[in-house]
Amino acid sequence: MELNQVSYFINLAETLNFTAAARLSGVSQPSLTRAIRRLEDELGGPLIYRDGKNSRLTGLGHDVEAEFRRMVVAMKSVRNHSEHWAMGGHRVLDVAVAPTVGPKEFTAFFESALAEMPSIEIKLHSLQSNEDTSEVLSGKYHACIMPRETRPERKLDVHPLFRERFVLGCSANHPLAANEIVRGEDLLEFPFVDRLKCEFRDRILDHFARRDLLMRPRFRSDREDWVQRVVADGHAICILPERSPTVQGLVTRPIDGFVLEREVVIATVSGSTATVEIRNIAQLAARYEWN
Amino acid sequence: MELNQVSYFINLAETLNFTAAARLSGVSQPSLTRAIRRLEDELGGPLIYRDGKNSRLTGLGHDVEAEFRRMVVAMKSVRNHSEHWAMGGHRVLDVAVAPTVGPKEFTAFFESALAEMPSIEIKLHSLQSNEDTSEVLSGKYHACIMPRETRPERKLDVHPLFRERFVLGCSANHPLAANEIVRGEDLLEFPFVDRLKCEFRDRILDHFARRDLLMRPRFRSDREDWVQRVVADGHAICILPERSPTVQGLVTRPIDGFVLEREVVIATVSGSTATVEIRNIAQLAARYEWN
DNA sequence: TGGAAACTATACGCGCAGCGTATTGGATAA
DNA sequence: TTATCCAATACGCTGCGCGTATAGTTTCCA
């Protein structure tokens, strides 16, 4: 199957006339006829009843037309996207943020950045679970805000922003919330929610596994707010960074003997590849008072 | 653009390795390399950032991959018209939720579903911005919870769950929060945040444009929590569904003369292609008291 | 640190897929 | 009948995309 066959057939379905469809498609009538014939051979059945001026699409023909139209729509979208990216005035800074990094500390920073650089817009993206700093190198994003990666990347400028611990999250009415500090082994008594999007998920699970604390979650999600709603409703508990945005009804407690920490950084392409705007925002972030 | 380029690129996007993608595609490595190069020439920009084992798709590459996948889906529907493959009995139900649909109403439902069907696990996914109900048909998800799409899809069972209006979101201290109902033209005086992930974004902007209310956001994001933090801090206002999960400090107000509404539905594959578990959860959802 | 391995790009020649021109065969209308 | 419209066939040609071979880089590993 070829793409020209697709457009040929759509034109044929519209005109129900091989000659006219050929003219529409910008090819000779025999070419179009042969292309349709090949299509029919490949699909194993006729697409159109040939009957002079009373030609009609077959049942299969109708279904094929519908699917072909979808393909054409997708193809046009591809062209739209390419124009969008080609023309893309890079006045817009695409900034990606790791899912577990919350807005709390950043809104004020972005306010000041917008104030200092009046000519730019900031477009915030959520970093998907399969993405990392390489997306900056590939040009998908101009900057990345995320926990520091273990392996350093030479081609990136990485500015540290602040550090934070991991803590227990539970409902305000939860028994564990009664104490200011929680003991690690007490967590076992309660169902646990798995935050799939957490970059430290493996290290957290590992941390407990090493103490023979096996946590077996039945509910897992990559949607932070869903996880938190389950927790806030008292159905389960979870582990999350202390500065994470939390829904109403969810409280956090430090865990005794649990020392996992992370550093949040901003990563941009280094050196001359970066535009002025990108370098500016990286510098602003590095100089900012994150307290 | 040719169809072999489409499948070549999809294989490349999966492997991020020209040699492996060529083997997958059943052609030689130079052929695939040239095909991708032609594609990039045609689209006017790079699709993949070439860096040995750290190769990554560019932004354009990601967009193109998504559209190409739709084309492949359409092509497969053409071929598999008469035959549908039976899905294996899944014990894990993959449920995708649109980003703007919040957990508030659903945690209790999933609790009851888990109680009624003890043999299953539920795995919740966030529906990406480039995905829609076709991901259900393709088998990636077993069910989709999302606003009703304008164009109906025959092959899907779509059960309505509840309806909700769009309302204003602003800080509790915001001047607009003083009144129980807000007038549309008053919104103009305040900076506006663009919720990129909102399926109704275009309709909302259109709604205001038609009344000569031009909203010019300088801050846009697909991270719901970030948008809400900006709003809760009083830096801006936004439009959001009334049942959306909201962060602390953000309040909602109905807007006078603003009648945009959406219906949240659950979509599953229809008929015999669906397993018992899928049909069960769709029925449970349809029968549930969403009030 | 140097050599092997992995990976992508270029060079070059070839085969055939699909094209156009010309033509035939059938159906329909006047 | 003749004129007209339409699809299919015949046939030669061109170019596109393919494979083989190889060069140019980067990464890996000892």
Coordinates of N, CA and C in Angstrom, one line a residue, chain B residues 44-207:
Chain B
G44 N 11.4 19.9 6.7 CA 12.2 21.2 6.9 C 12.8 21.3 8.3
G45 N 13.0 20.1 9.0 CA 13.7 20.2 10.3 C 14.0 18.8 10.7
P46 N 15.0 18.7 11.7 CA 15.4 17.4 12.1 C 14.3 16.7 13.0
L47 N 14.2 15.4 12.9 CA 13.2 14.6 13.6 C 13.9 14.0 14.8
I48 N 15.1 13.7 14.7 CA 15.8 13.0 15.8 C 17.2 13.7 16.0
Y49 N 17.5 13.8 17.2 CA 18.8 14.4 17.6 C 19.8 13.2 17.6
R50 N 20.8 13.2 16.7 CA 21.7 12.1 16.6 C 22.9 12.2 17.5
D51 N 22.9 11.3 18.5 CA 24.1 11.4 19.4 C 24.4 10.0 19.9
G52 N 24.8 9.1 19.0 CA 25.2 7.8 19.4 C 24.1 7.1 20.2
K53 N 24.4 6.6 21.3 CA 23.5 5.8 22.1 C 22.5 6.8 22.9
N54 N 22.8 8.1 22.8 CA 21.9 9.0 23.5 C 21.0 9.7 22.5
S55 N 20.7 9.2 21.4 CA 19.9 9.8 20.4 C 18.5 10.0 21.0
R56 N 17.9 11.1 20.6 CA 16.5 11.5 21.1 C 15.7 12.1 20.0
L57 N 14.4 11.9 20.1 CA 13.5 12.6 19.2 C 13.5 14.1 19.5
T58 N 13.4 14.9 18.5 CA 13.2 16.3 18.7 C 11.7 16.5 19.0
G59 N 11.4 17.8 19.3 CA 10.0 18.1 19.6 C 9.1 17.7 18.3
L60 N 9.6 18.2 17.2 CA 8.9 17.8 15.9 C 8.8 16.3 15.8
G61 N 9.9 15.6 16.1 CA 9.9 14.2 16.0 C 8.8 13.5 16.8
H62 N 8.6 14.0 18.0 CA 7.5 13.5 18.9 C 6.2 13.7 18.2
D63 N 6.0 14.9 17.8 CA 4.7 15.2 17.1 C 4.4 14.3 15.9
V64 N 5.5 14.2 15.1 CA 5.4 13.4 13.9 C 5.1 11.9 14.3
E65 N 5.8 11.4 15.3 CA 5.6 10.1 15.7 C 4.1 9.8 16.0
A66 N 3.6 10.7 16.8 CA 2.2 10.5 17.2 C 1.2 10.5 16.0
E67 N 1.5 11.4 15.1 CA 0.6 11.4 13.9 C 0.8 10.1 13.0
F68 N 2.1 9.7 12.9 CA 2.4 8.5 12.1 C 1.7 7.3 12.8
R69 N 1.7 7.3 14.1 CA 1.0 6.1 14.7 C -0.5 6.1 14.4
R70 N -1.1 7.3 14.3 CA -2.5 7.3 13.9 C -2.6 6.7 12.5
M71 N -1.7 7.1 11.6 CA -1.8 6.6 10.3 C -1.7 5.1 10.3
V72 N -0.8 4.6 11.1 CA -0.6 3.1 11.1 C -1.9 2.4 11.7
V73 N -2.5 3.1 12.7 CA -3.7 2.5 13.2 C -4.8 2.5 12.1
A74 N -4.9 3.6 11.4 CA -5.9 3.6 10.3 C -5.6 2.5 9.3
M75 N -4.3 2.3 9.0 CA -3.9 1.3 8.0 C -4.3 -0.1 8.5
K76 N -4.0 -0.3 9.8 CA -4.3 -1.6 10.3 C -5.8 -1.9 10.3
S77 N -6.6 -0.8 10.6 CA -8.1 -1.0 10.5 C -8.5 -1.4 9.1
V78 N -7.8 -0.8 8.2 CA -8.2 -1.2 6.8 C -8.0 -2.7 6.6
R79 N -6.8 -3.1 7.1 CA -6.5 -4.5 6.8 C -7.3 -5.5 7.7
N80 N -7.4 -5.1 9.0 CA -8.1 -6.1 9.9 C -9.6 -5.8 9.9
H81 N -10.2 -5.5 8.7 CA -11.6 -5.1 8.7 C -12.5 -6.2 9.2
S82 N -12.3 -7.4 8.7 CA -13.2 -8.5 9.0 C -12.9 -9.2 10.3
E83 N -11.6 -9.2 10.6 CA -11.2 -10.0 11.8 C -10.8 -9.1 12.9
H84 N -11.2 -9.3 14.1 CA -10.7 -8.7 15.3 C -10.0 -9.7 16.1
W85 N -8.9 -9.3 16.6 CA -8.1 -10.2 17.5 C -8.6 -10.2 18.9
A86 N -8.7 -11.4 19.5 CA -9.2 -11.5 20.9 C -8.1 -11.0 21.8
M87 N -8.6 -10.1 22.7 CA -7.6 -9.6 23.7 C -7.5 -10.7 24.9
G88 N -6.4 -10.9 25.3 CA -6.2 -11.8 26.4 C -6.9 -11.4 27.6
G89 N -7.3 -12.3 28.5 CA -7.9 -11.9 29.7 C -6.9 -11.2 30.6
H90 N -7.1 -9.8 30.7 CA -6.2 -9.1 31.5 C -6.6 -9.1 33.0
R91 N -5.7 -9.2 33.8 CA -6.0 -9.1 35.2 C -5.8 -7.6 35.6
V92 N -4.9 -6.9 34.9 CA -4.7 -5.5 35.2 C -5.5 -4.7 34.2
L93 N -6.3 -3.8 34.7 CA -7.1 -2.9 33.8 C -6.3 -1.6 33.7
D94 N -5.9 -1.3 32.4 CA -5.3 0.0 32.2 C -6.3 1.1 31.9
V95 N -6.5 2.0 32.8 CA -7.5 3.0 32.6 C -6.8 4.4 32.4
A96 N -7.1 5.1 31.4 CA -6.5 6.4 31.1 C -7.5 7.5 31.5
V97 N -7.0 8.5 32.1 CA -7.8 9.6 32.5 C -7.3 10.9 31.8
A98 N -8.2 11.7 31.3 CA -7.8 13.0 30.7 C -7.2 13.9 31.8
P99 N -6.2 14.7 31.4 CA -5.5 15.4 32.4 C -6.4 16.4 33.2
T100 N -7.5 16.9 32.6 CA -8.3 17.8 33.3 C -9.4 17.2 34.2
V101 N -9.4 15.9 34.2 CA -10.4 15.2 35.0 C -9.7 14.9 36.3
G102 N -10.3 15.3 37.4 CA -9.7 15.2 38.7 C -10.1 14.0 39.5
P103 N -9.4 13.7 40.5 CA -9.7 12.4 41.3 C -10.9 12.5 42.2
K104 N -11.4 13.7 42.5 CA -12.3 13.9 43.5 C -13.5 12.9 43.5
E105 N -14.1 12.7 42.3 CA -15.3 11.9 42.2 C -14.9 10.4 42.1
F106 N -13.7 10.1 41.8 CA -13.4 8.8 41.3 C -12.8 7.8 42.3
T107 N -12.1 8.4 43.4 CA -11.5 7.5 44.3 C -12.5 6.5 44.9
A108 N -13.6 7.0 45.3 CA -14.6 6.2 45.9 C -15.1 5.1 44.9
F109 N -15.2 5.6 43.7 CA -15.7 4.6 42.6 C -14.7 3.5 42.5
F110 N -13.4 3.8 42.4 CA -12.5 2.8 42.1 C -12.3 1.9 43.4
E111 N -12.5 2.5 44.5 CA -12.6 1.6 45.7 C -13.7 0.6 45.6
S112 N -14.8 1.0 45.2 CA -15.9 0.1 45.1 C -15.7 -0.9 44.0
A113 N -15.1 -0.5 42.9 CA -14.8 -1.4 41.8 C -13.8 -2.5 42.2
L114 N -12.8 -2.1 42.9 CA -11.8 -3.0 43.4 C -12.5 -4.0 44.4
A115 N -13.5 -3.5 45.1 CA -14.2 -4.4 46.1 C -15.1 -5.4 45.3
E116 N -15.7 -4.9 44.3 CA -16.7 -5.8 43.5 C -15.9 -6.8 42.7
M117 N -14.7 -6.5 42.2 CA -14.0 -7.4 41.3 C -12.6 -7.7 42.0
P118 N -12.6 -8.7 42.8 CA -11.4 -8.9 43.7 C -10.2 -9.4 42.9
S119 N -10.5 -9.9 41.7 CA -9.4 -10.5 40.9 C -8.6 -9.5 40.1
I120 N -8.9 -8.2 40.1 CA -8.2 -7.3 39.2 C -7.4 -6.3 40.0
E121 N -6.5 -5.7 39.2 CA -5.8 -4.5 39.7 C -6.2 -3.4 38.7
I122 N -6.1 -2.2 39.2 CA -6.4 -1.0 38.3 C -5.1 -0.2 38.2
K123 N -4.8 0.1 37.0 CA -3.6 0.9 36.8 C -4.0 2.2 36.0
L124 N -3.8 3.3 36.7 CA -4.3 4.5 36.2 C -3.2 5.2 35.4
H125 N -3.6 5.7 34.2 CA -2.7 6.4 33.3 C -3.2 7.8 33.1
S126 N -2.2 8.7 32.8 CA -2.6 10.0 32.4 C -2.7 10.0 30.9
L127 N -3.8 10.4 30.3 CA -3.9 10.5 28.9 C -3.0 11.6 28.4
Q128 N -2.1 11.3 27.5 CA -1.2 12.4 27.0 C -1.9 13.3 26.1
S129 N -1.3 14.4 25.8 CA -2.0 15.4 25.0 C -2.2 15.0 23.6
N130 N -1.4 14.0 23.1 CA -1.5 13.6 21.7 C -2.3 12.3 21.6
E131 N -3.0 11.9 22.7 CA -3.8 10.7 22.6 C -5.2 11.0 22.7
D132 N -6.1 10.1 22.2 CA -7.5 10.2 22.4 C -8.1 8.8 22.4
T133 N -9.4 8.7 22.1 CA -10.0 7.4 22.2 C -9.4 6.4 21.3
S134 N -8.7 6.8 20.3 CA -8.1 5.8 19.4 C -7.1 4.9 20.2
E135 N -6.6 5.4 21.3 CA -5.7 4.6 22.1 C -6.4 3.4 22.7
V136 N -7.7 3.6 22.9 CA -8.5 2.5 23.4 C -8.7 1.4 22.4
L137 N -9.0 1.9 21.2 CA -9.2 1.0 20.1 C -7.9 0.2 19.8
S138 N -6.8 0.9 19.9 CA -5.5 0.3 19.6 C -5.1 -0.7 20.7
G139 N -5.8 -0.8 21.8 CA -5.5 -1.7 22.8 C -4.6 -1.2 23.9
K140 N -4.1 0.0 23.7 CA -3.2 0.5 24.7 C -3.8 0.7 26.1
Y141 N -5.1 1.2 26.1 CA -5.8 1.3 27.3 C -7.1 0.4 27.2
H142 N -7.6 0.0 28.3 CA -8.9 -0.7 28.3 C -10.1 0.2 28.5
A143 N -9.8 1.3 29.1 CA -10.9 2.3 29.2 C -10.3 3.7 29.3
C144 N -11.1 4.7 29.0 CA -10.7 6.1 28.9 C -11.8 6.9 29.7
I145 N -11.3 7.7 30.6 CA -12.3 8.7 31.2 C -11.9 10.0 30.8
M146 N -12.8 10.7 30.1 CA -12.5 12.0 29.5 C -13.7 12.7 29.1
P147 N -13.6 14.0 28.7 CA -14.7 14.7 28.2 C -15.2 14.1 26.9
R148 N -16.5 14.1 26.7 CA -17.1 13.6 25.5 C -16.5 14.3 24.2
E149 N -16.0 13.5 23.3 CA -15.5 14.1 22.1 C -16.6 14.5 21.2
T150 N -16.4 15.5 20.4 CA -17.4 16.0 19.5 C -17.9 14.9 18.5
R151 N -16.9 14.3 17.8 CA -17.2 13.3 16.8 C -17.4 11.9 17.5
P152 N -18.5 11.3 17.3 CA -18.8 10.0 18.0 C -18.0 8.9 17.3
E153 N -17.7 7.9 18.0 CA -16.9 6.8 17.5 C -17.7 5.5 17.7
R154 N -18.1 4.9 16.6 CA -19.0 3.8 16.6 C -18.4 2.6 17.4
K155 N -17.1 2.4 17.2 CA -16.6 1.2 17.7 C -16.4 1.2 19.2
L156 N -16.8 2.3 19.8 CA -16.6 2.5 21.3 C -17.9 2.5 22.0
D157 N -17.9 1.9 23.2 CA -19.0 2.1 24.1 C -18.7 3.3 24.9
V158 N -19.6 4.3 24.8 CA -19.3 5.5 25.6 C -20.5 5.7 26.6
H159 N -20.1 5.6 27.9 CA -21.1 5.8 28.9 C -20.9 7.2 29.5
P160 N -22.0 8.0 29.6 CA -21.9 9.3 30.2 C -21.8 9.1 31.8
L161 N -21.0 9.9 32.4 CA -20.9 9.8 33.9 C -21.5 11.0 34.6
F162 N -21.0 12.2 34.2 CA -21.7 13.4 34.8 C -21.4 14.6 33.9
R163 N -22.1 15.7 34.2 CA -21.8 17.0 33.5 C -21.3 18.0 34.4
E164 N -20.5 18.9 33.9 CA -20.0 20.0 34.8 C -19.8 21.3 34.0
R165 N -19.9 22.4 34.6 CA -19.7 23.7 34.0 C -18.3 24.1 34.1
F166 N -18.0 25.1 33.3 CA -16.7 25.8 33.4 C -16.9 27.0 34.3
V167 N -16.0 27.2 35.2 CA -16.1 28.4 36.1 C -14.8 29.1 36.2
L168 N -14.8 30.3 36.8 CA -13.6 31.1 37.0 C -12.9 30.5 38.2
G169 N -11.5 30.5 38.1 CA -10.7 30.1 39.2 C -9.8 31.3 39.6
C170 N -9.8 31.7 40.9 CA -9.0 32.8 41.3 C -8.6 32.6 42.7
S171 N -7.7 33.5 43.2 CA -7.2 33.4 44.6 C -8.4 33.8 45.5
A172 N -8.4 33.2 46.7 CA -9.4 33.5 47.7 C -9.4 35.0 48.0
N173 N -8.3 35.7 48.0 CA -8.2 37.1 48.3 C -8.4 38.0 47.1
H174 N -8.7 37.4 45.9 CA -8.8 38.1 44.7 C -10.1 39.0 44.7
P175 N -10.0 40.2 44.1 CA -11.2 41.1 44.1 C -12.4 40.4 43.5
L176 N -12.1 39.5 42.5 CA -13.3 38.8 41.8 C -13.9 37.8 42.7
A177 N -13.2 37.4 43.7 CA -13.8 36.4 44.6 C -14.8 37.0 45.6
A178 N -14.9 38.3 45.6 CA -15.8 39.0 46.6 C -17.2 38.7 46.3
N179 N -17.6 38.5 45.0 CA -18.9 38.3 44.6 C -19.2 36.8 44.4
E180 N -20.4 36.4 44.6 CA -20.8 35.0 44.3 C -20.7 34.6 42.8
I181 N -21.1 35.6 42.0 CA -21.1 35.4 40.6 C -20.3 36.5 39.9
V182 N -19.6 36.2 38.9 CA -18.6 37.2 38.2 C -19.2 37.5 36.9
R183 N -19.0 38.8 36.5 CA -19.4 39.2 35.1 C -18.2 38.9 34.1
G184 N -18.6 38.4 32.9 CA -17.5 38.1 31.9 C -16.6 39.2 31.7
E185 N -17.1 40.4 31.5 CA -16.2 41.5 31.1 C -15.2 41.9 32.2
D186 N -15.5 41.6 33.4 CA -14.6 41.9 34.5 C -13.3 41.1 34.4
L187 N -13.4 39.9 33.8 CA -12.2 39.1 33.7 C -11.0 39.8 33.0
L188 N -11.4 40.7 32.1 CA -10.4 41.3 31.2 C -9.3 42.1 32.0
E189 N -9.7 42.5 33.2 CA -8.8 43.4 33.9 C -7.6 42.7 34.5
F190 N -7.7 41.3 34.5 CA -6.6 40.6 35.2 C -5.9 39.6 34.2
P191 N -4.6 39.4 34.5 CA -3.8 38.5 33.7 C -4.4 37.1 33.7
F192 N -4.3 36.4 32.6 CA -5.0 35.2 32.4 C -4.0 34.1 32.2
V193 N -4.2 32.9 32.8 CA -3.3 31.8 32.5 C -3.9 30.8 31.6
D194 N -3.1 30.3 30.7 CA -3.6 29.4 29.6 C -3.4 28.0 30.0
R195 N -4.5 27.2 30.2 CA -4.4 25.8 30.5 C -4.3 25.0 29.3
L196 N -3.0 24.7 28.9 CA -2.8 24.1 27.6 C -3.5 22.7 27.4
K197 N -3.6 22.0 28.6 CA -4.1 20.7 28.4 C -5.6 20.6 28.4
C198 N -6.3 21.7 28.5 CA -7.7 21.7 28.5 C -8.3 21.4 27.1
E199 N -9.1 20.4 27.1 CA -9.7 20.0 25.8 C -10.6 21.0 25.2
F200 N -11.1 22.0 26.1 CA -12.0 23.0 25.6 C -11.3 24.3 25.4
R201 N -10.0 24.3 25.4 CA -9.2 25.5 25.4 C -9.6 26.4 24.2
D202 N -9.7 25.8 23.0 CA -10.1 26.6 21.8 C -11.5 27.2 22.0
R203 N -12.4 26.4 22.5 CA -13.8 26.8 22.6 C -13.9 28.0 23.6
I204 N -13.1 27.9 24.7 CA -13.1 28.9 25.7 C -12.6 30.2 25.1
L205 N -11.4 30.1 24.5 CA -10.8 31.3 23.9 C -11.8 31.9 22.8
D206 N -12.4 31.0 22.1 CA -13.3 31.5 21.0 C -14.5 32.2 21.7
H207 N -15.0 31.6 22.7 CA -16.1 32.2 23.4 C -15.9 33.6 23.8

